[in-house]
Amino acid sequence: MLPSQEALIQRLHHSASYSDQLLVLSGGQGSGKTTLVTALATDFDDSNAALVICPMHADNAEIRRKILVQLISSPIFDDEVPLAETLLRVASTQTKPLHIIIDDAHLLSKELWAECIILNQIQCAGKNIAVTLAVPPAFLAELLSQLPESLRRQVLPVSIEPLSLPEREALYQTLLRCSDQNPFTPRDIVRAQLEKQTGTPQEVVNLLELALHGQPEKKSLWARYKMVSISLVSVLVALVIWFTFTRPLIPEPQPSLVTYPAIDSPAFLAQGQQWLAPYFHQRSEQFKLSQQKVDAIEADPLANFHGEEPQADSDAMTEPPVDEADSKAEPATTLDSLKQNETKVADQLDTADTVSKTDMLQAELIPSQKPTKGYTIQVATISQLDSLHQTLKMIEGVEDVRVAKYKHLWVVLAGNYSDSKLAHEAATKLTKQYHLDSLWVRKWSELGGYQLQETHPNREISE
């Protein structure tokens, strides 16, 4: 032991014997904490000491068991019970004061730290139980910051001071003599190296190891992973050889010959008709539907005309008569001229007919009383009067057709039914018969904002 270490052991021994505080010995790695607590445990002759080096990941029961085995002669105890309770029970049988020394105490749980603080306040053989714990400085600073002021006063921290330069030289020379070697290192060089150190005994030991054995050789990466590399290369070579010899033995699949029928063969034509049948069927249905709508919309421009008959053109009146021979010779020309005249008359009356329809429909629709019970079918919702007229012409064969006004829209309603089932059946028939879409069965009670219109009996437009 060095003189500074001997002085520190005496200080710890005196504090443990006459102080009621928890001793916490703090020092960095290699500062000699384990050496000091070991010497402290063997220095006590008038007390019963227990030295425990706390391992990593040890549970509380294991630490209690290591302490109690050294302090209590009786092997009967419960290591699940806190230390204070067990020692209170056997305190009357102890003849010497107790001293518990734990190295690497920073590995203890917070529960055992609390038990050690309480143990320090229990008396055994006329003195408080002494507890000395060795920890790193960083752990001690964290512990003191977590303790309240009352418990912080019960902790007495003791720091390990760095070795002085003469003590480092003395320790180096002592260890060198014990090694029975003479490494031809000048004393000045050794002193210069010791001055660069922080003053821990471990640094002196490392410097002596360097002087005796030199710098350790660094193994190259190839030497470290040589076996692994050789194994990988061997596996790759084996795989290449296996694929090289086994691949020709695997029969390659032969392409199968596929024959197709000729384009003009009956089988090819039948297959094509089968594939295209759904397309042509859908196309014919769409064409029929569009043709029915066109037939329903188109109307004779002179059907609703009630005014004067159109006067013949002056050119037609002054046209010379055609004799029988000419008419027989050119019947096609006469027919074409008649068609042209009819087209001219239709074009002249088209505009007047559109205006007359709009005025007539406005005159025909007046508010009417709306039913309050039952169901009806909403056929269409229209914003233009001309479109309303065309829709009514399209469903001219439907019974009980009514027109309602909702804001700026015209709503076409069909039928008055007592229940929803009859209304849905009628809607299905209308869809099939007139090819209508989006029919809506509605209750009369839901049509509160609709104003039901009534057609005027006289469809003629007054002059």
GROMACS .gro file of C-alpha atoms in nm:
model
  463
    1MET     CA    1   0.000   0.000   0.000
    2LEU     CA    2   0.117   0.351  -0.083
    3PRO     CA    3   0.128   0.615   0.191
    4SER     CA    4  -0.171   0.806   0.051
    5GLN     CA    5  -0.371   0.484   0.035
    6GLU     CA    6  -0.277   0.395   0.393
    7ALA     CA    7  -0.391   0.741   0.509
    8LEU     CA    8  -0.722   0.705   0.324
    9ILE     CA    9  -0.786   0.364   0.484
   10GLN     CA   10  -0.726   0.511   0.828
   11ARG     CA   11  -0.969   0.792   0.751
   12LEU     CA   12  -1.237   0.547   0.637
   13HIS     CA   13  -1.180   0.330   0.943
   14HIS     CA   14  -1.216   0.628   1.178
   15SER     CA   15  -1.535   0.752   1.001
   16ALA     CA   16  -1.690   0.407   1.011
   17SER     CA   17  -1.617   0.369   1.382
   18TYR     CA   18  -1.729   0.709   1.510
   19SER     CA   19  -1.962   0.857   1.249
   20ASP     CA   20  -2.329   0.777   1.190
   21GLN     CA   21  -2.315   0.870   0.820
   22LEU     CA   22  -2.319   0.645   0.514
   23LEU     CA   23  -1.967   0.637   0.364
   24VAL     CA   24  -1.953   0.662  -0.017
   25LEU     CA   25  -1.605   0.612  -0.165
   26SER     CA   26  -1.587   0.762  -0.516
   27GLY     CA   27  -1.311   0.727  -0.773
   28GLY     CA   28  -1.263   0.672  -1.144
   29GLN     CA   29  -1.179   0.346  -1.316
   30GLY     CA   30  -0.837   0.223  -1.211
   31SER     CA   31  -0.815   0.456  -0.910
   32GLY     CA   32  -0.789   0.160  -0.665
   33LYS     CA   33  -1.141   0.143  -0.517
   34THR     CA   34  -1.142  -0.237  -0.499
   35THR     CA   35  -0.795  -0.241  -0.341
   36LEU     CA   36  -0.899   0.013  -0.078
   37VAL     CA   37  -1.228  -0.155   0.023
   38THR     CA   38  -1.053  -0.494   0.041
   39ALA     CA   39  -0.787  -0.352   0.273
   40LEU     CA   40  -1.059  -0.177   0.475
   41ALA     CA   41  -1.247  -0.507   0.526
   42THR     CA   42  -0.934  -0.684   0.652
   43ASP     CA   43  -0.827  -0.392   0.875
   44PHE     CA   44  -1.119  -0.426   1.117
   45ASP     CA   45  -1.036  -0.648   1.413
   46ASP     CA   46  -1.289  -0.516   1.663
   47SER     CA   47  -1.593  -0.540   1.433
   48ASN     CA   48  -1.771  -0.795   1.218
   49ALA     CA   49  -1.724  -0.689   0.851
   50ALA     CA   50  -1.892  -0.815   0.533
   51LEU     CA   51  -1.734  -0.742   0.190
   52VAL     CA   52  -1.952  -0.783  -0.121
   53ILE     CA   53  -1.848  -0.711  -0.480
   54CYS     CA   54  -2.177  -0.644  -0.656
   55PRO     CA   55  -2.205  -0.828  -0.990
   56MET     CA   56  -2.404  -0.698  -1.285
   57HIS     CA   57  -2.771  -0.793  -1.312
   58ALA     CA   58  -2.784  -0.933  -0.959
   59ASP     CA   59  -3.121  -0.932  -0.786
   60ASN     CA   60  -3.182  -0.796  -0.437
   61ALA     CA   61  -3.217  -1.139  -0.278
   62GLU     CA   62  -2.869  -1.243  -0.398
   63ILE     CA   63  -2.704  -0.929  -0.249
   64ARG     CA   64  -2.888  -0.971   0.083
   65ARG     CA   65  -2.784  -1.335   0.098
   66LYS     CA   66  -2.413  -1.250   0.043
   67ILE     CA   67  -2.422  -0.990   0.322
   68LEU     CA   68  -2.615  -1.196   0.578
   69VAL     CA   69  -2.400  -1.507   0.530
   70GLN     CA   70  -2.094  -1.310   0.644
   71LEU     CA   71  -2.266  -1.134   0.937
   72ILE     CA   72  -2.496  -1.397   1.088
   73SER     CA   73  -2.371  -1.733   1.212
   74SER     CA   74  -2.715  -1.886   1.190
   75PRO     CA   75  -2.798  -2.000   0.837
   76ILE     CA   76  -3.171  -1.950   0.892
   77PHE     CA   77  -3.286  -1.619   0.740
   78ASP     CA   78  -3.513  -1.495   0.463
   79ASP     CA   79  -3.331  -1.312   0.183
   80GLU     CA   80  -3.660  -1.165   0.057
   81VAL     CA   81  -3.701  -0.964   0.379
   82PRO     CA   82  -3.526  -0.621   0.394
   83LEU     CA   83  -3.184  -0.611   0.562
   84ALA     CA   84  -3.299  -0.374   0.838
   85GLU     CA   85  -3.574  -0.611   0.953
   86THR     CA   86  -3.342  -0.915   0.958
   87LEU     CA   87  -3.058  -0.737   1.140
   88LEU     CA   88  -3.297  -0.590   1.398
   89ARG     CA   89  -3.413  -0.940   1.475
   90VAL     CA   90  -3.054  -1.068   1.538
   91ALA     CA   91  -2.903  -0.745   1.680
   92SER     CA   92  -2.936  -0.868   2.037
   93THR     CA   93  -2.718  -1.172   1.960
   94GLN     CA   94  -2.428  -0.973   1.807
   95THR     CA   95  -2.125  -0.896   2.025
   96LYS     CA   96  -1.932  -0.677   1.775
   97PRO     CA   97  -2.034  -0.379   1.569
   98LEU     CA   98  -2.124  -0.454   1.209
   99HIS     CA   99  -1.955  -0.305   0.901
  100ILE     CA  100  -2.099  -0.369   0.553
  101ILE     CA  101  -1.868  -0.288   0.257
  102ILE     CA  102  -2.001  -0.309  -0.101
  103ASP     CA  103  -1.782  -0.255  -0.409
  104ASP     CA  104  -1.938  -0.146  -0.743
  105ALA     CA  105  -2.240  -0.024  -0.550
  106HIS     CA  106  -2.364   0.168  -0.855
  107LEU     CA  107  -2.499  -0.168  -0.976
  108LEU     CA  108  -2.734  -0.194  -0.675
  109SER     CA  109  -3.102  -0.120  -0.712
  110LYS     CA  110  -3.260   0.188  -0.558
  111GLU     CA  111  -3.439  -0.039  -0.310
  112LEU     CA  112  -3.109  -0.170  -0.168
  113TRP     CA  113  -2.970   0.184  -0.151
  114ALA     CA  114  -3.269   0.280   0.064
  115GLU     CA  115  -3.208  -0.024   0.286
  116CYS     CA  116  -2.840   0.076   0.332
  117ILE     CA  117  -2.937   0.429   0.436
  118ILE     CA  118  -3.178   0.285   0.695
  119LEU     CA  119  -2.917   0.032   0.816
  120ASN     CA  120  -2.681   0.317   0.898
  121GLN     CA  121  -2.931   0.438   1.160
  122ILE     CA  122  -2.962   0.098   1.339
  123GLN     CA  123  -2.741   0.019   1.635
  124CYS     CA  124  -2.579  -0.316   1.697
  125ALA     CA  125  -2.350  -0.389   1.996
  126GLY     CA  126  -2.375  -0.027   2.110
  127LYS     CA  127  -2.274   0.132   1.775
  128ASN     CA  128  -2.447   0.218   1.452
  129ILE     CA  129  -2.408  -0.030   1.172
  130ALA     CA  130  -2.135   0.110   0.942
  131VAL     CA  131  -2.197   0.097   0.566
  132THR     CA  132  -1.926   0.182   0.306
  133LEU     CA  133  -2.010   0.186  -0.065
  134ALA     CA  134  -1.769   0.233  -0.358
  135VAL     CA  135  -1.909   0.409  -0.669
  136PRO     CA  136  -1.787   0.614  -0.971
  137PRO     CA  137  -1.798   0.996  -0.936
  138ALA     CA  138  -2.071   1.039  -1.199
  139PHE     CA  139  -2.305   0.803  -1.011
  140LEU     CA  140  -2.241   0.986  -0.682
  141ALA     CA  141  -2.332   1.322  -0.838
  142GLU     CA  142  -2.655   1.176  -0.979
  143LEU     CA  143  -2.742   1.011  -0.646
  144LEU     CA  144  -2.696   1.329  -0.442
  145SER     CA  145  -2.914   1.526  -0.682
  146GLN     CA  146  -3.200   1.276  -0.633
  147LEU     CA  147  -3.185   1.262  -0.252
  148PRO     CA  148  -3.379   1.513  -0.041
  149GLU     CA  149  -3.190   1.749   0.190
  150SER     CA  150  -3.255   1.541   0.502
  151LEU     CA  151  -3.113   1.221   0.350
  152ARG     CA  152  -2.830   1.401   0.171
  153ARG     CA  153  -2.684   1.496   0.513
  154GLN     CA  154  -2.663   1.128   0.607
  155VAL     CA  155  -2.426   1.057   0.314
  156LEU     CA  156  -2.054   1.126   0.359
  157PRO     CA  157  -1.875   1.125   0.021
  158VAL     CA  158  -1.500   1.044   0.025
  159SER     CA  159  -1.301   1.099  -0.296
  160ILE     CA  160  -0.983   0.912  -0.392
  161GLU     CA  161  -0.713   1.168  -0.467
  162PRO     CA  162  -0.466   1.115  -0.755
  163LEU     CA  163  -0.127   0.968  -0.670
  164SER     CA  164   0.159   1.214  -0.644
  165LEU     CA  165   0.453   1.186  -0.884
  166PRO     CA  166   0.689   1.030  -0.624
  167GLU     CA  167   0.424   0.769  -0.541
  168ARG     CA  168   0.384   0.686  -0.909
  169GLU     CA  169   0.761   0.639  -0.946
  170ALA     CA  170   0.774   0.431  -0.628
  171LEU     CA  171   0.487   0.213  -0.748
  172TYR     CA  172   0.650   0.169  -1.089
  173GLN     CA  173   0.986   0.069  -0.943
  174THR     CA  174   0.825  -0.166  -0.691
  175LEU     CA  175   0.629  -0.346  -0.958
  176LEU     CA  176   0.937  -0.358  -1.183
  177ARG     CA  177   1.141  -0.530  -0.910
  178CYS     CA  178   0.859  -0.778  -0.848
  179SER     CA  179   0.857  -0.870  -1.220
  180ASP     CA  180   1.227  -0.980  -1.215
  181GLN     CA  181   1.286  -0.805  -1.549
  182ASN     CA  182   1.506  -0.514  -1.659
  183PRO     CA  183   1.363  -0.346  -1.969
  184PHE     CA  184   1.648  -0.093  -2.030
  185THR     CA  185   1.414   0.206  -2.013
  186PRO     CA  186   1.584   0.529  -1.902
  187ARG     CA  187   1.453   0.673  -1.579
  188ASP     CA  188   1.394   1.015  -1.741
  189ILE     CA  189   1.168   0.867  -2.005
  190VAL     CA  190   0.967   0.680  -1.743
  191ARG     CA  191   0.934   0.997  -1.536
  192ALA     CA  192   0.817   1.197  -1.839
  193GLN     CA  193   0.552   0.936  -1.915
  194LEU     CA  194   0.433   0.931  -1.553
  195GLU     CA  195   0.398   1.310  -1.552
  196LYS     CA  196   0.151   1.287  -1.841
  197GLN     CA  197  -0.081   1.056  -1.645
  198THR     CA  198  -0.374   1.160  -1.425
  199GLY     CA  199  -0.243   0.974  -1.121
  200THR     CA  200  -0.434   0.644  -1.105
  201PRO     CA  201  -0.253   0.318  -1.014
  202GLN     CA  202  -0.394   0.147  -1.324
  203GLU     CA  203  -0.206   0.390  -1.548
  204VAL     CA  204   0.123   0.301  -1.377
  205VAL     CA  205   0.051  -0.070  -1.428
  206ASN     CA  206  -0.028  -0.013  -1.797
  207LEU     CA  207   0.298   0.180  -1.845
  208LEU     CA  208   0.493  -0.108  -1.689
  209GLU     CA  209   0.318  -0.359  -1.918
  210LEU     CA  210   0.415  -0.147  -2.217
  211ALA     CA  211   0.778  -0.132  -2.103
  212LEU     CA  212   0.799  -0.509  -2.045
  213HIS     CA  213   0.606  -0.645  -2.343
  214GLY     CA  214   0.596  -0.359  -2.593
  215GLN     CA  215   0.305  -0.247  -2.811
  216PRO     CA  216   0.063  -0.532  -2.884
  217GLU     CA  217   0.049  -0.633  -3.247
  218LYS     CA  218  -0.266  -0.547  -3.434
  219LYS     CA  219  -0.410  -0.832  -3.627
  220SER     CA  220  -0.502  -0.751  -3.984
  221LEU     CA  221  -0.853  -0.797  -4.111
  222TRP     CA  222  -0.738  -1.076  -4.340
  223ALA     CA  223  -0.592  -1.273  -4.049
  224ARG     CA  224  -0.907  -1.214  -3.843
  225TYR     CA  225  -1.153  -1.321  -4.113
  226LYS     CA  226  -0.929  -1.561  -4.304
  227MET     CA  227  -1.125  -1.873  -4.218
  228VAL     CA  228  -1.457  -1.710  -4.299
  229SER     CA  229  -1.329  -1.589  -4.636
  230ILE     CA  230  -1.187  -1.930  -4.726
  231SER     CA  231  -1.518  -2.097  -4.635
  232LEU     CA  232  -1.720  -1.859  -4.853
  233VAL     CA  233  -1.487  -1.906  -5.151
  234SER     CA  234  -1.508  -2.284  -5.113
  235VAL     CA  235  -1.888  -2.276  -5.108
  236LEU     CA  236  -1.899  -2.056  -5.421
  237VAL     CA  237  -1.658  -2.287  -5.609
  238ALA     CA  238  -1.865  -2.590  -5.510
  239LEU     CA  239  -2.184  -2.424  -5.635
  240VAL     CA  240  -2.026  -2.332  -5.969
  241ILE     CA  241  -1.900  -2.688  -6.021
  242TRP     CA  242  -2.240  -2.834  -5.931
  243PHE     CA  243  -2.430  -2.609  -6.174
  244THR     CA  244  -2.174  -2.676  -6.448
  245PHE     CA  245  -2.211  -3.056  -6.432
  246THR     CA  246  -2.581  -3.081  -6.355
  247ARG     CA  247  -2.725  -2.827  -6.602
  248PRO     CA  248  -2.676  -3.038  -6.921
  249LEU     CA  249  -2.859  -3.327  -6.755
  250ILE     CA  250  -3.177  -3.124  -6.720
  251PRO     CA  251  -3.390  -3.165  -7.037
  252GLU     CA  252  -3.488  -2.837  -7.191
  253PRO     CA  253  -3.862  -2.801  -7.255
  254GLN     CA  254  -3.954  -2.834  -7.621
  255PRO     CA  255  -4.189  -2.570  -7.762
  256SER     CA  256  -4.530  -2.713  -7.843
  257LEU     CA  257  -4.668  -2.661  -8.192
  258VAL     CA  258  -4.993  -2.466  -8.196
  259THR     CA  259  -5.208  -2.471  -8.511
  260TYR     CA  260  -5.481  -2.221  -8.587
  261PRO     CA  261  -5.768  -2.269  -8.835
  262ALA     CA  262  -5.771  -2.081  -9.163
  263ILE     CA  263  -5.937  -1.740  -9.175
  264ASP     CA  264  -6.210  -1.853  -9.421
  265SER     CA  265  -6.278  -2.184  -9.248
  266PRO     CA  266  -6.626  -2.244  -9.092
  267ALA     CA  267  -6.472  -2.307  -8.748
  268PHE     CA  268  -6.294  -1.970  -8.751
  269LEU     CA  269  -6.609  -1.787  -8.868
  270ALA     CA  270  -6.824  -1.959  -8.605
  271GLN     CA  271  -6.578  -1.866  -8.333
  272GLY     CA  272  -6.575  -1.504  -8.449
  273GLN     CA  273  -6.954  -1.487  -8.455
  274GLN     CA  274  -6.966  -1.629  -8.103
  275TRP     CA  275  -6.722  -1.366  -7.974
  276LEU     CA  276  -6.892  -1.073  -8.153
  277ALA     CA  277  -7.252  -1.176  -8.082
  278PRO     CA  278  -7.281  -0.984  -7.750
  279TYR     CA  279  -7.139  -0.669  -7.912
  280PHE     CA  280  -7.381  -0.671  -8.207
  281HIS     CA  281  -7.674  -0.754  -7.978
  282GLN     CA  282  -7.596  -0.456  -7.753
  283ARG     CA  283  -7.548  -0.234  -8.056
  284SER     CA  284  -7.883  -0.333  -8.208
  285GLU     CA  285  -8.060  -0.269  -7.876
  286GLN     CA  286  -7.907   0.078  -7.854
  287PHE     CA  287  -8.004   0.150  -8.214
  288LYS     CA  288  -8.366   0.043  -8.151
  289LEU     CA  289  -8.386   0.258  -7.840
  290SER     CA  290  -8.246   0.564  -8.017
  291GLN     CA  291  -8.479   0.508  -8.315
  292GLN     CA  292  -8.783   0.489  -8.087
  293LYS     CA  293  -8.683   0.812  -7.919
  294VAL     CA  294  -8.636   0.983  -8.256
  295ASP     CA  295  -8.976   0.857  -8.379
  296ALA     CA  296  -9.140   0.982  -8.061
  297ILE     CA  297  -8.977   1.325  -8.081
  298GLU     CA  298  -9.029   1.382  -8.452
  299ALA     CA  299  -9.381   1.509  -8.530
  300ASP     CA  300  -9.565   1.647  -8.827
  301PRO     CA  301  -9.500   2.023  -8.833
  302LEU     CA  302  -9.859   2.084  -8.961
  303ALA     CA  303 -10.031   1.857  -8.706
  304ASN     CA  304 -10.117   2.139  -8.462
  305PHE     CA  305 -10.155   2.417  -8.714
  306HIS     CA  306 -10.510   2.572  -8.700
  307GLY     CA  307 -10.464   2.900  -8.887
  308GLU     CA  308 -10.510   2.980  -9.248
  309GLU     CA  309 -10.384   2.742  -9.506
  310PRO     CA  310 -10.058   2.845  -9.668
  311GLN     CA  311 -10.108   3.038  -9.993
  312ALA     CA  312  -9.951   2.898 -10.305
  313ASP     CA  313  -9.646   3.076 -10.434
  314SER     CA  314  -9.687   3.318 -10.722
  315ASP     CA  315  -9.442   3.117 -10.924
  316ALA     CA  316  -9.654   2.808 -10.875
  317MET     CA  317  -9.972   2.996 -10.983
  318THR     CA  318  -9.819   3.124 -11.303
  319GLU     CA  319  -9.654   2.798 -11.390
  320PRO     CA  320  -9.781   2.668 -11.723
  321PRO     CA  321  -9.992   2.354 -11.720
  322VAL     CA  322  -9.827   2.029 -11.784
  323ASP     CA  323  -9.981   1.809 -12.043
  324GLU     CA  324 -10.053   1.443 -12.003
  325ALA     CA  325  -9.767   1.331 -12.220
  326ASP     CA  326  -9.508   1.526 -12.022
  327SER     CA  327  -9.647   1.402 -11.691
  328LYS     CA  328  -9.628   1.047 -11.810
  329ALA     CA  329  -9.281   1.094 -11.948
  330GLU     CA  330  -9.138   1.247 -11.627
  331PRO     CA  331  -9.329   1.109 -11.324
  332ALA     CA  332  -9.017   1.108 -11.110
  333THR     CA  333  -8.953   1.476 -11.173
  334THR     CA  334  -9.307   1.569 -11.071
  335LEU     CA  335  -9.278   1.369 -10.749
  336ASP     CA  336  -8.949   1.536 -10.661
  337SER     CA  337  -9.097   1.880 -10.713
  338LEU     CA  338  -9.388   1.797 -10.485
  339LYS     CA  339  -9.150   1.685 -10.211
  340GLN     CA  340  -8.947   2.003 -10.246
  341ASN     CA  341  -9.259   2.217 -10.212
  342GLU     CA  342  -9.364   2.026  -9.902
  343THR     CA  343  -9.019   2.076  -9.746
  344LYS     CA  344  -9.037   2.451  -9.812
  345VAL     CA  345  -9.375   2.478  -9.642
  346ALA     CA  346  -9.249   2.276  -9.343
  347ASP     CA  347  -8.944   2.504  -9.304
  348GLN     CA  348  -9.160   2.815  -9.314
  349LEU     CA  349  -9.395   2.685  -9.046
  350ASP     CA  350  -9.129   2.532  -8.819
  351THR     CA  351  -9.050   2.853  -8.635
  352ALA     CA  352  -9.412   2.957  -8.595
  353ASP     CA  353  -9.505   2.608  -8.474
  354THR     CA  354  -9.237   2.615  -8.200
  355VAL     CA  355  -9.357   2.950  -8.068
  356SER     CA  356  -9.720   2.839  -8.082
  357LYS     CA  357  -9.642   2.520  -7.884
  358THR     CA  358  -9.469   2.719  -7.609
  359ASP     CA  359  -9.751   2.970  -7.579
  360MET     CA  360 -10.012   2.698  -7.593
  361LEU     CA  361  -9.846   2.495  -7.316
  362GLN     CA  362  -9.820   2.802  -7.096
  363ALA     CA  363 -10.189   2.865  -7.151
  364GLU     CA  364 -10.279   2.501  -7.087
  365LEU     CA  365 -10.112   2.472  -6.743
  366ILE     CA  366 -10.290   2.624  -6.448
  367PRO     CA  367 -10.262   2.527  -6.080
  368SER     CA  368 -10.472   2.227  -5.967
  369GLN     CA  369 -10.546   2.044  -5.643
  370LYS     CA  370 -10.284   1.781  -5.548
  371PRO     CA  371 -10.373   1.447  -5.374
  372THR     CA  372 -10.250   1.406  -5.017
  373LYS     CA  373 -10.239   1.024  -4.997
  374GLY     CA  374 -10.099   0.749  -5.216
  375TYR     CA  375  -9.804   0.723  -5.451
  376THR     CA  376  -9.716   0.852  -5.797
  377ILE     CA  377  -9.432   0.803  -6.047
  378GLN     CA  378  -9.197   1.089  -6.127
  379VAL     CA  379  -9.115   1.042  -6.498
  380ALA     CA  380  -8.894   1.342  -6.576
  381THR     CA  381  -8.773   1.681  -6.448
  382ILE     CA  382  -8.750   1.944  -6.727
  383SER     CA  383  -8.647   2.310  -6.736
  384GLN     CA  384  -8.763   2.403  -7.091
  385LEU     CA  385  -9.125   2.410  -7.210
  386ASP     CA  386  -9.032   2.277  -7.552
  387SER     CA  387  -8.868   1.972  -7.397
  388LEU     CA  388  -9.175   1.928  -7.174
  389HIS     CA  389  -9.397   1.921  -7.481
  390GLN     CA  390  -9.180   1.658  -7.649
  391THR     CA  391  -9.183   1.442  -7.336
  392LEU     CA  392  -9.562   1.458  -7.312
  393LYS     CA  393  -9.590   1.357  -7.679
  394MET     CA  394  -9.357   1.062  -7.617
  395ILE     CA  395  -9.576   0.925  -7.331
  396GLU     CA  396  -9.905   1.020  -7.490
  397GLY     CA  397 -10.048   0.670  -7.434
  398VAL     CA  398  -9.984   0.676  -7.055
  399GLU     CA  399 -10.295   0.732  -6.841
  400ASP     CA  400 -10.330   0.996  -6.570
  401VAL     CA  401 -10.024   1.203  -6.669
  402ARG     CA  402  -9.989   1.526  -6.468
  403VAL     CA  403  -9.749   1.817  -6.474
  404ALA     CA  404  -9.624   1.989  -6.156
  405LYS     CA  405  -9.424   2.312  -6.116
  406TYR     CA  406  -9.134   2.310  -5.868
  407LYS     CA  407  -8.942   2.640  -5.855
  408HIS     CA  408  -8.821   2.690  -6.215
  409LEU     CA  409  -8.858   2.323  -6.315
  410TRP     CA  410  -9.142   2.122  -6.472
  411VAL     CA  411  -9.200   1.774  -6.324
  412VAL     CA  412  -9.393   1.507  -6.517
  413LEU     CA  413  -9.594   1.270  -6.293
  414ALA     CA  414  -9.783   0.957  -6.398
  415GLY     CA  415 -10.060   0.773  -6.211
  416ASN     CA  416 -10.206   0.773  -5.860
  417TYR     CA  417 -10.160   0.447  -5.666
  418SER     CA  418 -10.279   0.343  -5.324
  419ASP     CA  419  -9.964   0.153  -5.216
  420SER     CA  420  -9.595   0.138  -5.304
  421LYS     CA  421  -9.608  -0.209  -5.459
  422LEU     CA  422  -9.858  -0.106  -5.730
  423ALA     CA  423  -9.653   0.203  -5.803
  424HIS     CA  424  -9.332   0.004  -5.849
  425GLU     CA  425  -9.507  -0.247  -6.078
  426ALA     CA  426  -9.640   0.039  -6.291
  427ALA     CA  427  -9.295   0.195  -6.306
  428THR     CA  428  -9.150  -0.134  -6.431
  429LYS     CA  429  -9.413  -0.154  -6.710
  430LEU     CA  430  -9.344   0.206  -6.816
  431THR     CA  431  -8.972   0.134  -6.832
  432LYS     CA  432  -9.023  -0.168  -7.059
  433GLN     CA  433  -9.295  -0.014  -7.279
  434TYR     CA  434  -9.154   0.336  -7.336
  435HIS     CA  435  -8.783   0.265  -7.265
  436LEU     CA  436  -8.771   0.527  -6.990
  437ASP     CA  437  -8.487   0.558  -6.742
  438SER     CA  438  -8.460   0.685  -6.382
  439LEU     CA  439  -8.829   0.650  -6.286
  440TRP     CA  440  -8.891   0.752  -5.923
  441VAL     CA  441  -9.182   0.627  -5.707
  442ARG     CA  442  -9.274   0.906  -5.464
  443LYS     CA  443  -9.540   0.977  -5.201
  444TRP     CA  444  -9.785   1.260  -5.263
  445SER     CA  445  -9.718   1.375  -4.908
  446GLU     CA  446  -9.350   1.434  -4.995
  447LEU     CA  447  -9.439   1.673  -5.283
  448GLY     CA  448  -9.522   1.967  -5.061
  449GLY     CA  449  -9.340   2.227  -5.272
  450TYR     CA  450  -9.482   2.098  -5.603
  451GLN     CA  451  -9.771   2.293  -5.767
  452LEU     CA  452  -9.983   2.052  -5.971
  453GLN     CA  453 -10.091   2.200  -6.309
  454GLU     CA  454 -10.409   2.126  -6.506
  455THR     CA  455 -10.433   2.125  -6.889
  456HIS     CA  456 -10.689   2.362  -7.043
  457PRO     CA  457 -10.963   2.184  -7.238
  458ASN     CA  458 -10.928   2.416  -7.541
  459ARG     CA  459 -10.587   2.364  -7.703
  460GLU     CA  460 -10.638   2.631  -7.964
  461ILE     CA  461 -10.442   2.953  -7.943
  462SER     CA  462 -10.658   3.260  -7.955
  463GLU     CA  463 -10.565   3.523  -8.214
   0.00000   0.00000   0.00000
